[in-house]
Structure formats: structure tokens, C-alpha cells
Amino acid sequence: MSSPSDAASPIMGFLTQLSSPSLSAALREEVERLLLEALHATFGGFDTLEEQNELVWRALYDDGADGVRVSAFKAFIFFFHGYTFTRCGKQPPFRTLKPHELDFLALLAALGSRGARAHRGGALADDHVITLERFNDFWFPSADGRPKFSFCAAMELMALVWEYWNDEVVHGFITGTQAKEFLAAKPAGTFLVRFGSEGGLTIDYKAEAGSVEKKNIIATQLKQMSLAKWLHTMDGAERLQRLHVIFPADHPGHPKDQCFPLAIDATGYIQPDLATAGGVVEPGADAAAAA
């Protein structure tokens, strides 16, 4: 078997070609095909998080910067997302990561969860450098089980809510600030579902009083019960009435029953204290304080 450094070597070359604005549509399509083949060839023989992490780092590492530049990071994550689900047996077409989602993931990788939440300067510059320490923190779940964002955990979470993710019912990777901006002018009961910057899913909703509140669901809870069932049965579920739609801006939203039909779920015992409301953990709850 080839070493990680040998296997990862072609990827950066393809990413560099794709960054060229002068690349024709036909040539871009061919380079994208070759890149996906390189991803399959590179990662097919390496299954552990540690091996994949080393491959990604070696593929994107820039000697001159002593790290990974944001431009290379975003280009890689865009394609790695599709490759991963192809490998898992999902059938294309796949939802692609949008520019604002890639910007947010770059913030998480470069600054960490706390730094990304505090950041107010817009997207990072393309030449901003992600250090190895930050990259490892972005890639791996916490060793001690504390709530934190991990790209690998987020990909597993996508698989758990695949139909909602791929149909763009889940908003994806947006900040808490963006969620509040989306919901600010919406009527009470409007909600959205996003990936939390501390891991798990966060449900932001417009409360009767006019504030934007949130509820959090961690991955282990989604293994106990589907997202649709949580949204219908968790504490305060009656406050979640219409799913927010980004475009057009004046869209009234879709009824929760239409987007998350409860009838498709198998029945099961419901533990009402397995959710958080407004960021406050209910007694006995095992929930992540997602941002």
C-alpha cells in the first residue's frame, strides 16, 4: 500500500488547476473528474480518522505558509464532501456546499468554534493560513467527549439526516448570527435547522415575544429517534410551526408537517427531557450546548 504522502500528492495539483479563472468549462469538467478519481484512489485504502487526517493535511500543506491556505481548504472540502457520500453508497446528484457554508467551515478550521462565533470580519482572506493544531481540532471529535464541532462528526450527522440535508430542508453550515438575521422579520413559529458550531443540530425559532431562541439536538439523540420525530415531540415542539425558506426573502415558509411528516417515523418511547430549550439544559438531559 502506498504511503499517505505518496497517495495525496496529485490532489493539490488538481485543486490548483480548478482555481484558475481562465479554465474552460470542458477542461474544468475533466479536471473535476480526475480530482474525484484521485480522491477515490487516495482515500480508498485508508479508513481511520487519523489516516484520513494525515492525507488531507499532506495534500493541502503549503511549505511557504507552514500550513494550509484557506483557498485550498475550501476547494478541497467542496469536493471531499461529495466523494465521502459517494463512498458511503449515496446516489448523486448531491447537494453541494455553498460559498457561505465553505466560508463558515474555514472560520471553524482557522479560528476554532469560539473564535468563529466571535469573528465579525466576514470571510477570511484566501491566503489566511490554517495551522496544524487548528486543523486537527477541526477534524477530530474531542477525546474527552466534550461538545465541540468536528468535521468528521458533522459528516456522520449529515448521513443521519441525509434526506433533509440533500433536499436542503436543513440549512446547513450557518452562524448563529446569520440564523437570527434570517428570522428577525419572520412571524413567531418560524424556525430553521442548522449544524451547530459546538456539534449536533441547532433549531433556531422565532418566539412569541419576538426574540430568536434555540433548541439543540446531539447526534446520539438522532440515533435514538429521527429528526422529524424530535421536531414533533421534543419539549416546546408546538412552537416550531413553519420552516424558514431563504429564497425568496418574502417566502412565508413551509409548514412543519409538510417538511417533516411524522407519519414516516416508527413509533417509540419518547423521553421529553432529552432536549434543551433556549440554551438551558433540562434536568437529566444529555444535550450539547450548541451555538
Coordinates of N, CA, C and O in Angstrom, one line a residue, residues 87-252:
R87 N -18.7 7.3 -1.5 CA -18.1 6.2 -0.9 C -19.0 5.5 0.0 O -19.0 4.3 0.2
C88 N -19.9 6.3 0.7 CA -20.9 5.7 1.6 C -22.1 5.0 0.9 O -23.0 4.5 1.5
G89 N -22.1 5.1 -0.5 CA -23.2 4.5 -1.2 C -24.4 5.4 -1.6 O -25.4 4.9 -2.1
K90 N -24.3 6.7 -1.2 CA -25.3 7.6 -1.6 C -25.3 7.9 -3.1 O -24.2 7.9 -3.7
Q91 N -26.5 8.1 -3.7 CA -26.5 8.3 -5.1 C -26.6 9.7 -5.5 O -27.5 10.5 -4.9
P92 N -25.8 10.2 -6.4 CA -25.9 11.6 -6.8 C -27.2 11.8 -7.6 O -27.8 10.8 -8.1
P93 N -27.6 13.1 -7.8 CA -26.9 14.3 -7.5 C -26.9 14.6 -6.0 O -27.9 14.4 -5.3
F94 N -25.8 15.2 -5.5 CA -25.7 15.6 -4.1 C -25.9 17.1 -4.0 O -25.6 17.9 -4.9
R95 N -26.4 17.5 -2.9 CA -26.4 18.9 -2.5 C -24.9 19.3 -2.4 O -24.1 18.6 -1.8
T96 N -24.6 20.5 -2.9 CA -23.2 21.0 -2.8 C -23.1 22.0 -1.7 O -24.1 22.6 -1.3
L97 N -21.9 22.1 -1.1 CA -21.7 23.1 -0.1 C -21.6 24.5 -0.8 O -20.9 24.7 -1.7
K98 N -22.4 25.4 -0.2 CA -22.5 26.8 -0.8 C -21.3 27.6 -0.3 O -20.7 27.3 0.7
P99 N -21.0 28.7 -1.1 CA -19.9 29.6 -0.7 C -19.9 30.1 0.8 O -18.9 30.1 1.5
H100 N -21.1 30.4 1.3 CA -21.2 30.9 2.7 C -21.0 29.8 3.7 O -20.4 30.0 4.8
E101 N -21.3 28.5 3.3 CA -21.0 27.4 4.2 C -19.5 27.1 4.2 O -19.0 26.8 5.3
L102 N -18.9 27.2 3.0 CA -17.4 27.0 3.0 C -16.7 28.1 3.8 O -15.7 27.8 4.5
D103 N -17.2 29.3 3.7 CA -16.6 30.4 4.5 C -16.7 30.1 6.0 O -15.8 30.3 6.7
F104 N -17.9 29.6 6.4 CA -18.1 29.3 7.8 C -17.2 28.1 8.3 O -16.6 28.1 9.4
L105 N -17.1 27.1 7.4 CA -16.2 26.0 7.8 C -14.7 26.4 7.8 O -14.0 25.9 8.7
A106 N -14.3 27.3 7.0 CA -13.0 27.9 7.0 C -12.8 28.6 8.3 O -11.7 28.6 8.9
L107 N -13.8 29.4 8.8 CA -13.7 30.1 10.1 C -13.5 29.1 11.2 O -12.6 29.3 12.1
L108 N -14.2 28.0 11.2 CA -14.1 27.0 12.2 C -12.7 26.3 12.2 O -12.1 26.1 13.3
A109 N -12.2 26.1 11.0 CA -10.9 25.4 10.9 C -9.8 26.4 11.3 O -8.8 25.9 11.9
A110 N -9.9 27.6 11.0 CA -8.8 28.6 11.2 C -8.8 29.2 12.6 O -7.8 29.4 13.2
L111 N -10.1 29.4 13.2 CA -10.2 30.1 14.5 C -10.8 29.3 15.6 O -10.7 29.7 16.7
G112 N -11.3 28.1 15.3 CA -12.0 27.3 16.3 C -13.4 27.8 16.5 O -13.8 28.8 16.0
S113 N -14.2 27.0 17.3 CA -15.6 27.3 17.4 C -15.8 28.7 18.1 O -16.6 29.5 17.7
R114 N -15.1 28.9 19.2 CA -15.2 30.2 19.9 C -14.8 31.4 19.1 O -15.4 32.4 19.0
G115 N -13.7 31.2 18.4 CA -13.2 32.3 17.5 C -14.1 32.6 16.4 O -14.3 33.7 16.0
A116 N -14.7 31.5 15.8 CA -15.6 31.7 14.7 C -16.9 32.4 15.1 O -17.4 33.3 14.4
R117 N -17.4 32.1 16.3 CA -18.6 32.8 16.8 C -18.3 34.3 17.1 O -19.2 35.1 16.9
A118 N -17.1 34.6 17.5 CA -16.7 35.9 17.9 C -16.3 36.8 16.7 O -16.3 38.0 16.7
H119 N -16.0 36.1 15.6 CA -15.5 36.8 14.4 C -16.6 37.7 13.8 O -17.7 37.3 13.6
R120 N -16.2 38.9 13.4 CA -17.1 39.9 12.8 C -16.6 40.5 11.6 O -17.1 41.4 11.0
G121 N -15.6 39.9 11.0 CA -14.9 40.5 9.8 C -15.2 39.9 8.5 O -14.5 40.1 7.5
G122 N -16.3 39.1 8.4 CA -16.7 38.5 7.1 C -15.8 37.3 6.9 O -15.1 36.7 7.7
A123 N -15.8 36.8 5.6 CA -15.0 35.6 5.2 C -13.5 35.9 5.3 O -13.0 37.0 5.1
L124 N -12.7 34.9 5.7 CA -11.3 35.0 5.8 C -10.7 35.2 4.4 O -11.2 34.7 3.4
A125 N -9.6 35.8 4.3 CA -8.8 36.0 3.1 C -8.3 34.7 2.6 O -8.1 33.7 3.4
D126 N -8.3 34.5 1.3 CA -7.8 33.2 0.7 C -6.4 32.8 1.2 O -6.2 31.6 1.2
D127 N -5.6 33.8 1.5 CA -4.2 33.4 1.9 C -4.1 33.3 3.4 O -2.9 33.1 3.9
H128 N -5.2 33.4 4.1 CA -5.1 33.1 5.6 C -4.7 31.7 5.8 O -5.1 30.8 5.1
V129 N -3.8 31.5 6.8 CA -3.2 30.1 7.0 C -3.8 29.4 8.2 O -4.0 30.0 9.3
I130 N -4.2 28.2 7.9 CA -4.7 27.3 9.0 C -3.6 26.5 9.5 O -2.9 25.8 8.8
T131 N -3.4 26.5 10.8 CA -2.2 25.8 11.4 C -2.6 24.3 11.6 O -3.8 23.9 11.6
L132 N -1.6 23.5 11.8 CA -1.9 22.1 12.1 C -2.7 21.8 13.3 O -3.6 21.0 13.3
E133 N -2.4 22.6 14.4 CA -3.2 22.4 15.6 C -4.6 22.7 15.4 O -5.5 22.0 15.9
R134 N -4.9 23.8 14.7 CA -6.3 24.2 14.5 C -7.0 23.2 13.5 O -8.2 22.8 13.7
F135 N -6.2 22.7 12.5 CA -6.8 21.8 11.6 C -7.2 20.5 12.3 O -8.3 19.9 12.0
N136 N -6.3 20.0 13.2 CA -6.6 18.8 13.9 C -7.9 18.9 14.8 O -8.7 18.1 14.9
D137 N -8.0 20.1 15.4 CA -9.1 20.4 16.3 C -10.4 20.4 15.5 O -11.5 19.9 15.9
F138 N -10.3 20.9 14.2 CA -11.5 21.0 13.3 C -11.9 19.6 12.9 O -13.0 19.3 12.7
W139 N -10.9 18.7 12.6 CA -11.1 17.4 12.0 C -11.7 16.4 13.0 O -12.6 15.7 12.7
F140 N -11.1 16.3 14.2 CA -11.4 15.3 15.1 C -12.5 15.6 16.2 O -12.5 16.8 16.6
P141 N -13.3 14.7 16.6 CA -14.1 14.9 17.8 C -13.2 15.0 19.0 O -12.1 14.6 19.0
S142 N -13.8 15.6 20.1 CA -13.0 15.7 21.3 C -12.7 14.3 21.9 O -13.6 13.5 21.9
A143 N -11.5 14.2 22.4 CA -11.1 12.9 23.0 C -11.9 12.7 24.4 O -12.1 11.5 24.8
D144 N -12.3 13.8 25.0 CA -12.9 13.6 26.3 C -14.4 13.7 26.3 O -15.1 13.7 27.3
G145 N -15.0 13.7 25.1 CA -16.4 13.7 24.9 C -17.1 15.1 25.1 O -18.3 15.2 25.0
R146 N -16.3 16.1 25.3 CA -17.0 17.5 25.4 C -17.6 17.9 24.1 O -17.1 17.5 23.0
P147 N -18.6 18.7 24.2 CA -19.3 19.2 22.9 C -18.3 20.1 22.2 O -17.8 21.0 22.7
K148 N -18.1 19.8 20.9 CA -17.3 20.7 20.0 C -17.6 20.3 18.6 O -18.1 19.2 18.3
F149 N -17.3 21.2 17.7 CA -17.5 20.9 16.3 C -16.4 20.1 15.8 O -15.2 20.2 16.1
S150 N -16.7 19.1 15.0 CA -15.8 18.2 14.3 C -16.3 18.0 12.9 O -17.5 17.6 12.7
F151 N -15.5 18.2 11.9 CA -15.9 17.9 10.5 C -16.3 16.5 10.3 O -17.3 16.2 9.7
C152 N -15.5 15.6 10.8 CA -15.9 14.2 10.7 C -17.2 13.8 11.3 O -18.0 13.1 10.8
A153 N -17.5 14.4 12.5 CA -18.7 14.2 13.2 C -19.9 14.8 12.4 O -21.0 14.3 12.4
A154 N -19.6 16.0 11.8 CA -20.6 16.7 11.0 C -21.0 15.8 9.8 O -22.2 15.8 9.4
M155 N -20.1 15.2 9.2 CA -20.3 14.3 8.0 C -21.2 13.1 8.5 O -22.1 12.7 7.8
E156 N -20.9 12.6 9.6 CA -21.7 11.5 10.2 C -23.1 12.0 10.5 O -24.1 11.2 10.2
L157 N -23.2 13.2 11.0 CA -24.5 13.8 11.2 C -25.3 14.0 10.0 O -26.6 13.8 9.9
M158 N -24.7 14.4 8.9 CA -25.3 14.5 7.6 C -26.0 13.2 7.2 O -27.1 13.2 6.6
A159 N -25.2 12.1 7.4 CA -25.7 10.8 7.0 C -27.0 10.5 7.8 O -27.9 9.8 7.2
L160 N -27.1 10.9 9.0 CA -28.2 10.6 9.9 C -29.5 11.4 9.4 O -30.6 10.9 9.6
V161 N -29.3 12.5 8.8 CA -30.4 13.4 8.4 C -30.3 13.6 6.9 O -30.7 14.6 6.3
W162 N -29.9 12.5 6.2 CA -29.5 12.7 4.8 C -30.6 13.2 3.9 O -30.4 14.2 3.1
E163 N -31.8 12.7 4.0 CA -32.9 13.2 3.1 C -33.2 14.7 3.3 O -33.4 15.4 2.4
Y164 N -33.1 15.1 4.6 CA -33.3 16.5 4.9 C -32.1 17.4 4.4 O -32.3 18.5 4.0
W165 N -30.9 16.9 4.6 CA -29.8 17.6 4.2 C -29.7 17.7 2.6 O -29.6 18.8 2.1
N166 N -29.9 16.6 1.9 CA -29.8 16.6 0.5 C -30.9 17.4 -0.2 O -30.7 18.0 -1.3
D167 N -32.1 17.5 0.4 CA -33.2 18.2 -0.1 C -33.2 19.7 0.4 O -34.1 20.4 0.1
E168 N -32.1 20.1 1.1 CA -31.9 21.4 1.6 C -33.0 21.9 2.6 O -33.3 23.1 2.7
V169 N -33.6 20.9 3.3 CA -34.5 21.3 4.3 C -33.7 21.7 5.5 O -34.1 22.7 6.3
V170 N -32.6 21.1 5.8 CA -31.6 21.6 6.8 C -30.8 22.7 6.1 O -30.2 22.5 5.0
H171 N -30.7 23.8 6.8 CA -30.0 25.0 6.3 C -28.5 24.7 6.1 O -27.9 25.3 5.2
G172 N -27.9 23.9 7.0 CA -26.5 23.6 6.8 C -25.6 24.4 7.7 O -25.9 24.6 8.9
F173 N -24.5 24.8 7.2 CA -23.5 25.5 8.0 C -23.6 27.0 7.9 O -23.1 27.7 7.0
I174 N -24.4 27.5 8.9 CA -24.5 29.0 9.0 C -24.3 29.4 10.5 O -24.4 28.5 11.4
T175 N -23.9 30.6 10.7 CA -23.6 31.0 12.1 C -24.9 31.4 12.8 O -26.0 31.5 12.2
G176 N -24.8 31.4 14.1 CA -26.0 31.8 14.9 C -26.4 33.2 14.6 O -27.6 33.5 14.6
T177 N -25.5 34.1 14.3 CA -25.8 35.5 13.8 C -26.6 35.5 12.5 O -27.6 36.2 12.4
Q178 N -26.2 34.6 11.6 CA -26.9 34.6 10.3 C -28.4 34.0 10.6 O -29.3 34.5 10.0
A179 N -28.5 33.0 11.5 CA -29.8 32.5 11.8 C -30.7 33.6 12.3 O -31.9 33.7 12.0
K180 N -30.2 34.4 13.2 CA -31.0 35.5 13.8 C -31.4 36.5 12.7 O -32.5 37.0 12.7
E181 N -30.5 36.8 11.8 CA -30.8 37.7 10.7 C -31.9 37.1 9.8 O -32.8 37.9 9.4
F182 N -31.8 35.8 9.5 CA -32.9 35.2 8.7 C -34.2 35.3 9.3 O -35.3 35.5 8.6
L183 N -34.3 35.1 10.7 CA -35.6 35.0 11.4 C -36.1 36.3 11.9 O -37.2 36.4 12.4
A184 N -35.3 37.4 11.9 CA -35.6 38.6 12.5 C -37.0 39.2 12.1 O -37.7 39.6 13.0
A185 N -37.3 39.2 10.8 CA -38.5 39.8 10.4 C -39.6 38.8 10.1 O -40.7 39.1 9.6
K186 N -39.4 37.5 10.6 CA -40.4 36.5 10.3 C -41.4 36.4 11.5 O -41.1 36.8 12.6
P187 N -42.5 35.8 11.2 CA -43.5 35.7 12.3 C -43.1 34.6 13.3 O -42.3 33.8 13.0
A188 N -43.7 34.7 14.5 CA -43.5 33.7 15.5 C -43.8 32.3 15.0 O -44.8 32.2 14.3
G189 N -43.0 31.4 15.4 CA -43.2 30.0 15.0 C -42.3 29.6 13.8 O -42.2 28.4 13.5
T190 N -41.7 30.6 13.1 CA -40.8 30.3 12.0 C -39.5 29.7 12.6 O -38.9 30.3 13.6
F191 N -38.9 28.7 12.0 CA -37.7 28.0 12.5 C -36.8 27.6 11.4 O -37.3 27.5 10.2
L192 N -35.6 27.3 11.7 CA -34.7 26.7 10.8 C -33.8 25.7 11.5 O -33.7 25.7 12.8
V193 N -33.2 24.8 10.8 CA -32.3 23.7 11.3 C -30.9 23.9 10.7 O -30.8 24.0 9.5
R194 N -29.9 24.0 11.6 CA -28.5 24.1 11.1 C -27.6 23.3 11.9 O -28.0 22.7 13.0
F195 N -26.4 23.1 11.4 CA -25.3 22.4 12.2 C -24.7 23.4 13.2 O -24.3 24.5 12.8
G196 N -24.7 23.0 14.5 CA -24.2 23.9 15.5 C -22.7 24.0 15.5 O -22.0 23.0 15.1
S197 N -22.2 25.1 15.9 CA -20.7 25.3 15.9 C -20.1 24.5 17.1 O -18.8 24.5 17.2
E198 N -20.9 23.9 18.0 CA -20.3 23.1 19.0 C -20.7 21.6 18.8 O -20.7 20.8 19.7
G199 N -21.2 21.3 17.6 CA -21.6 19.9 17.3 C -23.1 19.8 17.4 O -23.8 20.6 18.0
G200 N -23.6 18.7 16.8 CA -25.0 18.4 16.8 C -25.8 19.4 15.9 O -25.3 20.1 15.0
L201 N -27.1 19.4 16.0 CA -28.0 20.3 15.3 C -28.6 21.3 16.2 O -28.9 21.1 17.4
T202 N -28.8 22.5 15.7 CA -29.4 23.6 16.4 C -30.6 24.0 15.7 O -30.6 24.2 14.4
I203 N -31.7 24.1 16.4 CA -33.0 24.6 15.8 C -33.2 26.0 16.4 O -33.4 26.2 17.6
D204 N -33.2 27.0 15.5 CA -33.4 28.4 15.9 C -34.9 28.7 15.5 O -35.3 28.3 14.4
Y205 N -35.6 29.4 16.4 CA -37.0 29.7 16.1 C -37.4 31.1 16.6 O -36.8 31.6 17.6
K206 N -38.4 31.7 16.0 CA -38.9 33.0 16.4 C -39.9 32.8 17.5 O -40.9 32.1 17.3
A207 N -39.7 33.3 18.7 CA -40.6 33.2 19.8 C -41.7 34.2 19.7 O -41.6 35.2 19.0
E208 N -42.8 34.0 20.5 CA -43.9 34.9 20.6 C -43.5 36.3 21.0 O -44.0 37.3 20.5
A209 N -42.5 36.3 21.9 CA -42.0 37.6 22.4 C -41.2 38.4 21.4 O -40.9 39.6 21.6
G210 N -40.8 37.8 20.2 CA -40.1 38.4 19.2 C -38.6 38.1 19.2 O -37.9 38.4 18.2
S211 N -38.1 37.4 20.2 CA -36.7 37.0 20.3 C -36.5 35.8 19.5 O -37.5 35.0 19.1
V212 N -35.3 35.5 19.1 CA -34.9 34.2 18.4 C -34.3 33.3 19.5 O -33.3 33.6 20.1
E213 N -34.9 32.2 19.7 CA -34.5 31.2 20.7 C -33.9 30.0 20.0 O -34.0 29.9 18.7
K214 N -33.4 29.0 20.7 CA -32.8 27.9 20.1 C -33.0 26.6 20.9 O -33.2 26.7 22.1
K215 N -33.0 25.5 20.2 CA -33.0 24.2 20.9 C -31.9 23.4 20.2 O -31.5 23.6 19.1
N216 N -31.4 22.4 20.9 CA -30.2 21.7 20.4 C -30.5 20.2 20.5 O -31.1 19.7 21.4
I217 N -30.0 19.5 19.5 CA -30.1 18.0 19.4 C -28.8 17.5 19.1 O -28.1 17.9 18.1
I218 N -28.3 16.5 19.9 CA -27.0 16.0 19.6 C -27.1 14.7 18.8 O -28.2 14.1 18.7
A219 N -26.0 14.2 18.3 CA -26.0 13.1 17.4 C -26.6 11.8 18.0 O -27.3 11.1 17.4
T220 N -26.2 11.6 19.3 CA -26.7 10.3 19.9 C -28.2 10.4 20.0 O -28.9 9.3 20.0
Q221 N -28.8 11.5 20.2 CA -30.3 11.6 20.2 C -30.9 11.3 18.9 O -32.0 10.7 18.8
L222 N -30.2 11.7 17.8 CA -30.7 11.4 16.4 C -30.6 9.9 16.1 O -31.3 9.4 15.2
K223 N -29.7 9.2 16.8 CA -29.7 7.8 16.7 C -30.8 7.1 17.4 O -31.2 5.9 17.1
Q224 N -31.3 7.7 18.5 CA -32.5 7.2 19.2 C -33.8 7.4 18.5 O -34.7 6.6 18.6
M225 N -33.9 8.6 17.8 CA -35.2 9.0 17.2 C -34.9 9.9 16.1 O -33.9 10.7 16.1
S226 N -35.7 9.9 15.0 CA -35.4 10.7 13.8 C -35.6 12.2 14.1 O -36.3 12.6 15.0
L227 N -35.0 13.0 13.2 CA -35.1 14.4 13.3 C -36.6 14.8 13.2 O -37.0 15.7 14.0
A228 N -37.4 14.2 12.3 CA -38.8 14.6 12.2 C -39.5 14.3 13.5 O -40.3 15.2 14.0
K229 N -39.2 13.2 14.2 CA -39.9 12.9 15.4 C -39.5 13.9 16.5 O -40.3 14.3 17.3
W230 N -38.2 14.2 16.6 CA -37.8 15.2 17.6 C -38.5 16.5 17.4 O -39.0 17.1 18.4
L231 N -38.7 17.0 16.1 CA -39.3 18.3 15.9 C -40.8 18.3 16.2 O -41.4 19.3 16.4
H232 N -41.4 17.1 16.3 CA -42.8 17.0 16.6 C -43.0 16.7 18.1 O -44.1 16.9 18.6
T233 N -42.0 16.2 18.8 CA -42.3 15.6 20.2 C -41.4 16.2 21.2 O -41.7 16.0 22.4
M234 N -40.3 16.9 20.9 CA -39.4 17.5 21.9 C -40.2 18.5 22.7 O -41.2 19.1 22.3
D235 N -39.6 18.9 23.9 CA -40.2 19.9 24.7 C -40.3 21.2 23.9 O -39.3 21.7 23.4
G236 N -41.5 21.8 23.8 CA -41.6 23.1 23.1 C -41.8 22.9 21.6 O -41.8 23.9 20.8
A237 N -42.1 21.6 21.1 CA -42.2 21.4 19.7 C -43.4 22.2 19.1 O -43.3 22.5 17.9
E238 N -44.4 22.5 19.9 CA -45.5 23.2 19.3 C -45.2 24.6 18.9 O -45.9 25.3 18.1
R239 N -44.0 25.1 19.4 CA -43.6 26.5 18.9 C -42.9 26.5 17.5 O -42.8 27.5 17.0
L240 N -42.6 25.3 17.0 CA -42.0 25.2 15.7 C -43.1 24.9 14.7 O -43.6 23.8 14.6
Q241 N -43.4 25.9 13.9 CA -44.6 25.8 13.1 C -44.3 25.8 11.6 O -44.9 25.1 10.8
R242 N -43.4 26.7 11.1 CA -43.1 26.9 9.7 C -41.6 26.9 9.5 O -40.9 27.7 10.2
L243 N -41.1 26.1 8.5 CA -39.7 26.1 8.2 C -39.3 27.3 7.4 O -39.9 27.6 6.3
H244 N -38.3 28.0 7.8 CA -37.8 29.2 7.1 C -37.3 28.8 5.7 O -36.6 27.8 5.5
V245 N -37.6 29.6 4.7 CA -37.0 29.4 3.3 C -36.2 30.7 3.0 O -36.6 31.8 3.2
I246 N -34.9 30.4 2.6 CA -34.0 31.5 2.3 C -34.4 32.4 1.1 O -34.5 33.6 1.2
F247 N -34.8 31.7 0.0 CA -35.1 32.5 -1.2 C -36.5 32.0 -1.7 O -36.8 30.8 -1.7
P248 N -37.4 32.9 -2.1 CA -37.2 34.4 -2.0 C -37.4 34.9 -0.5 O -37.9 34.2 0.3
A249 N -36.9 36.0 -0.2 CA -36.8 36.5 1.1 C -38.2 36.7 1.8 O -38.3 36.6 3.0
D250 N -39.2 36.9 0.9 CA -40.6 37.1 1.5 C -41.4 35.9 1.5 O -42.6 35.9 1.7
H251 N -40.8 34.7 1.3 CA -41.5 33.4 1.4 C -42.0 33.2 2.8 O -41.3 33.4 3.8
P252 N -43.3 32.8 2.9 CA -43.8 32.6 4.3 C -43.3 31.4 5.0 O -43.6 31.3 6.2

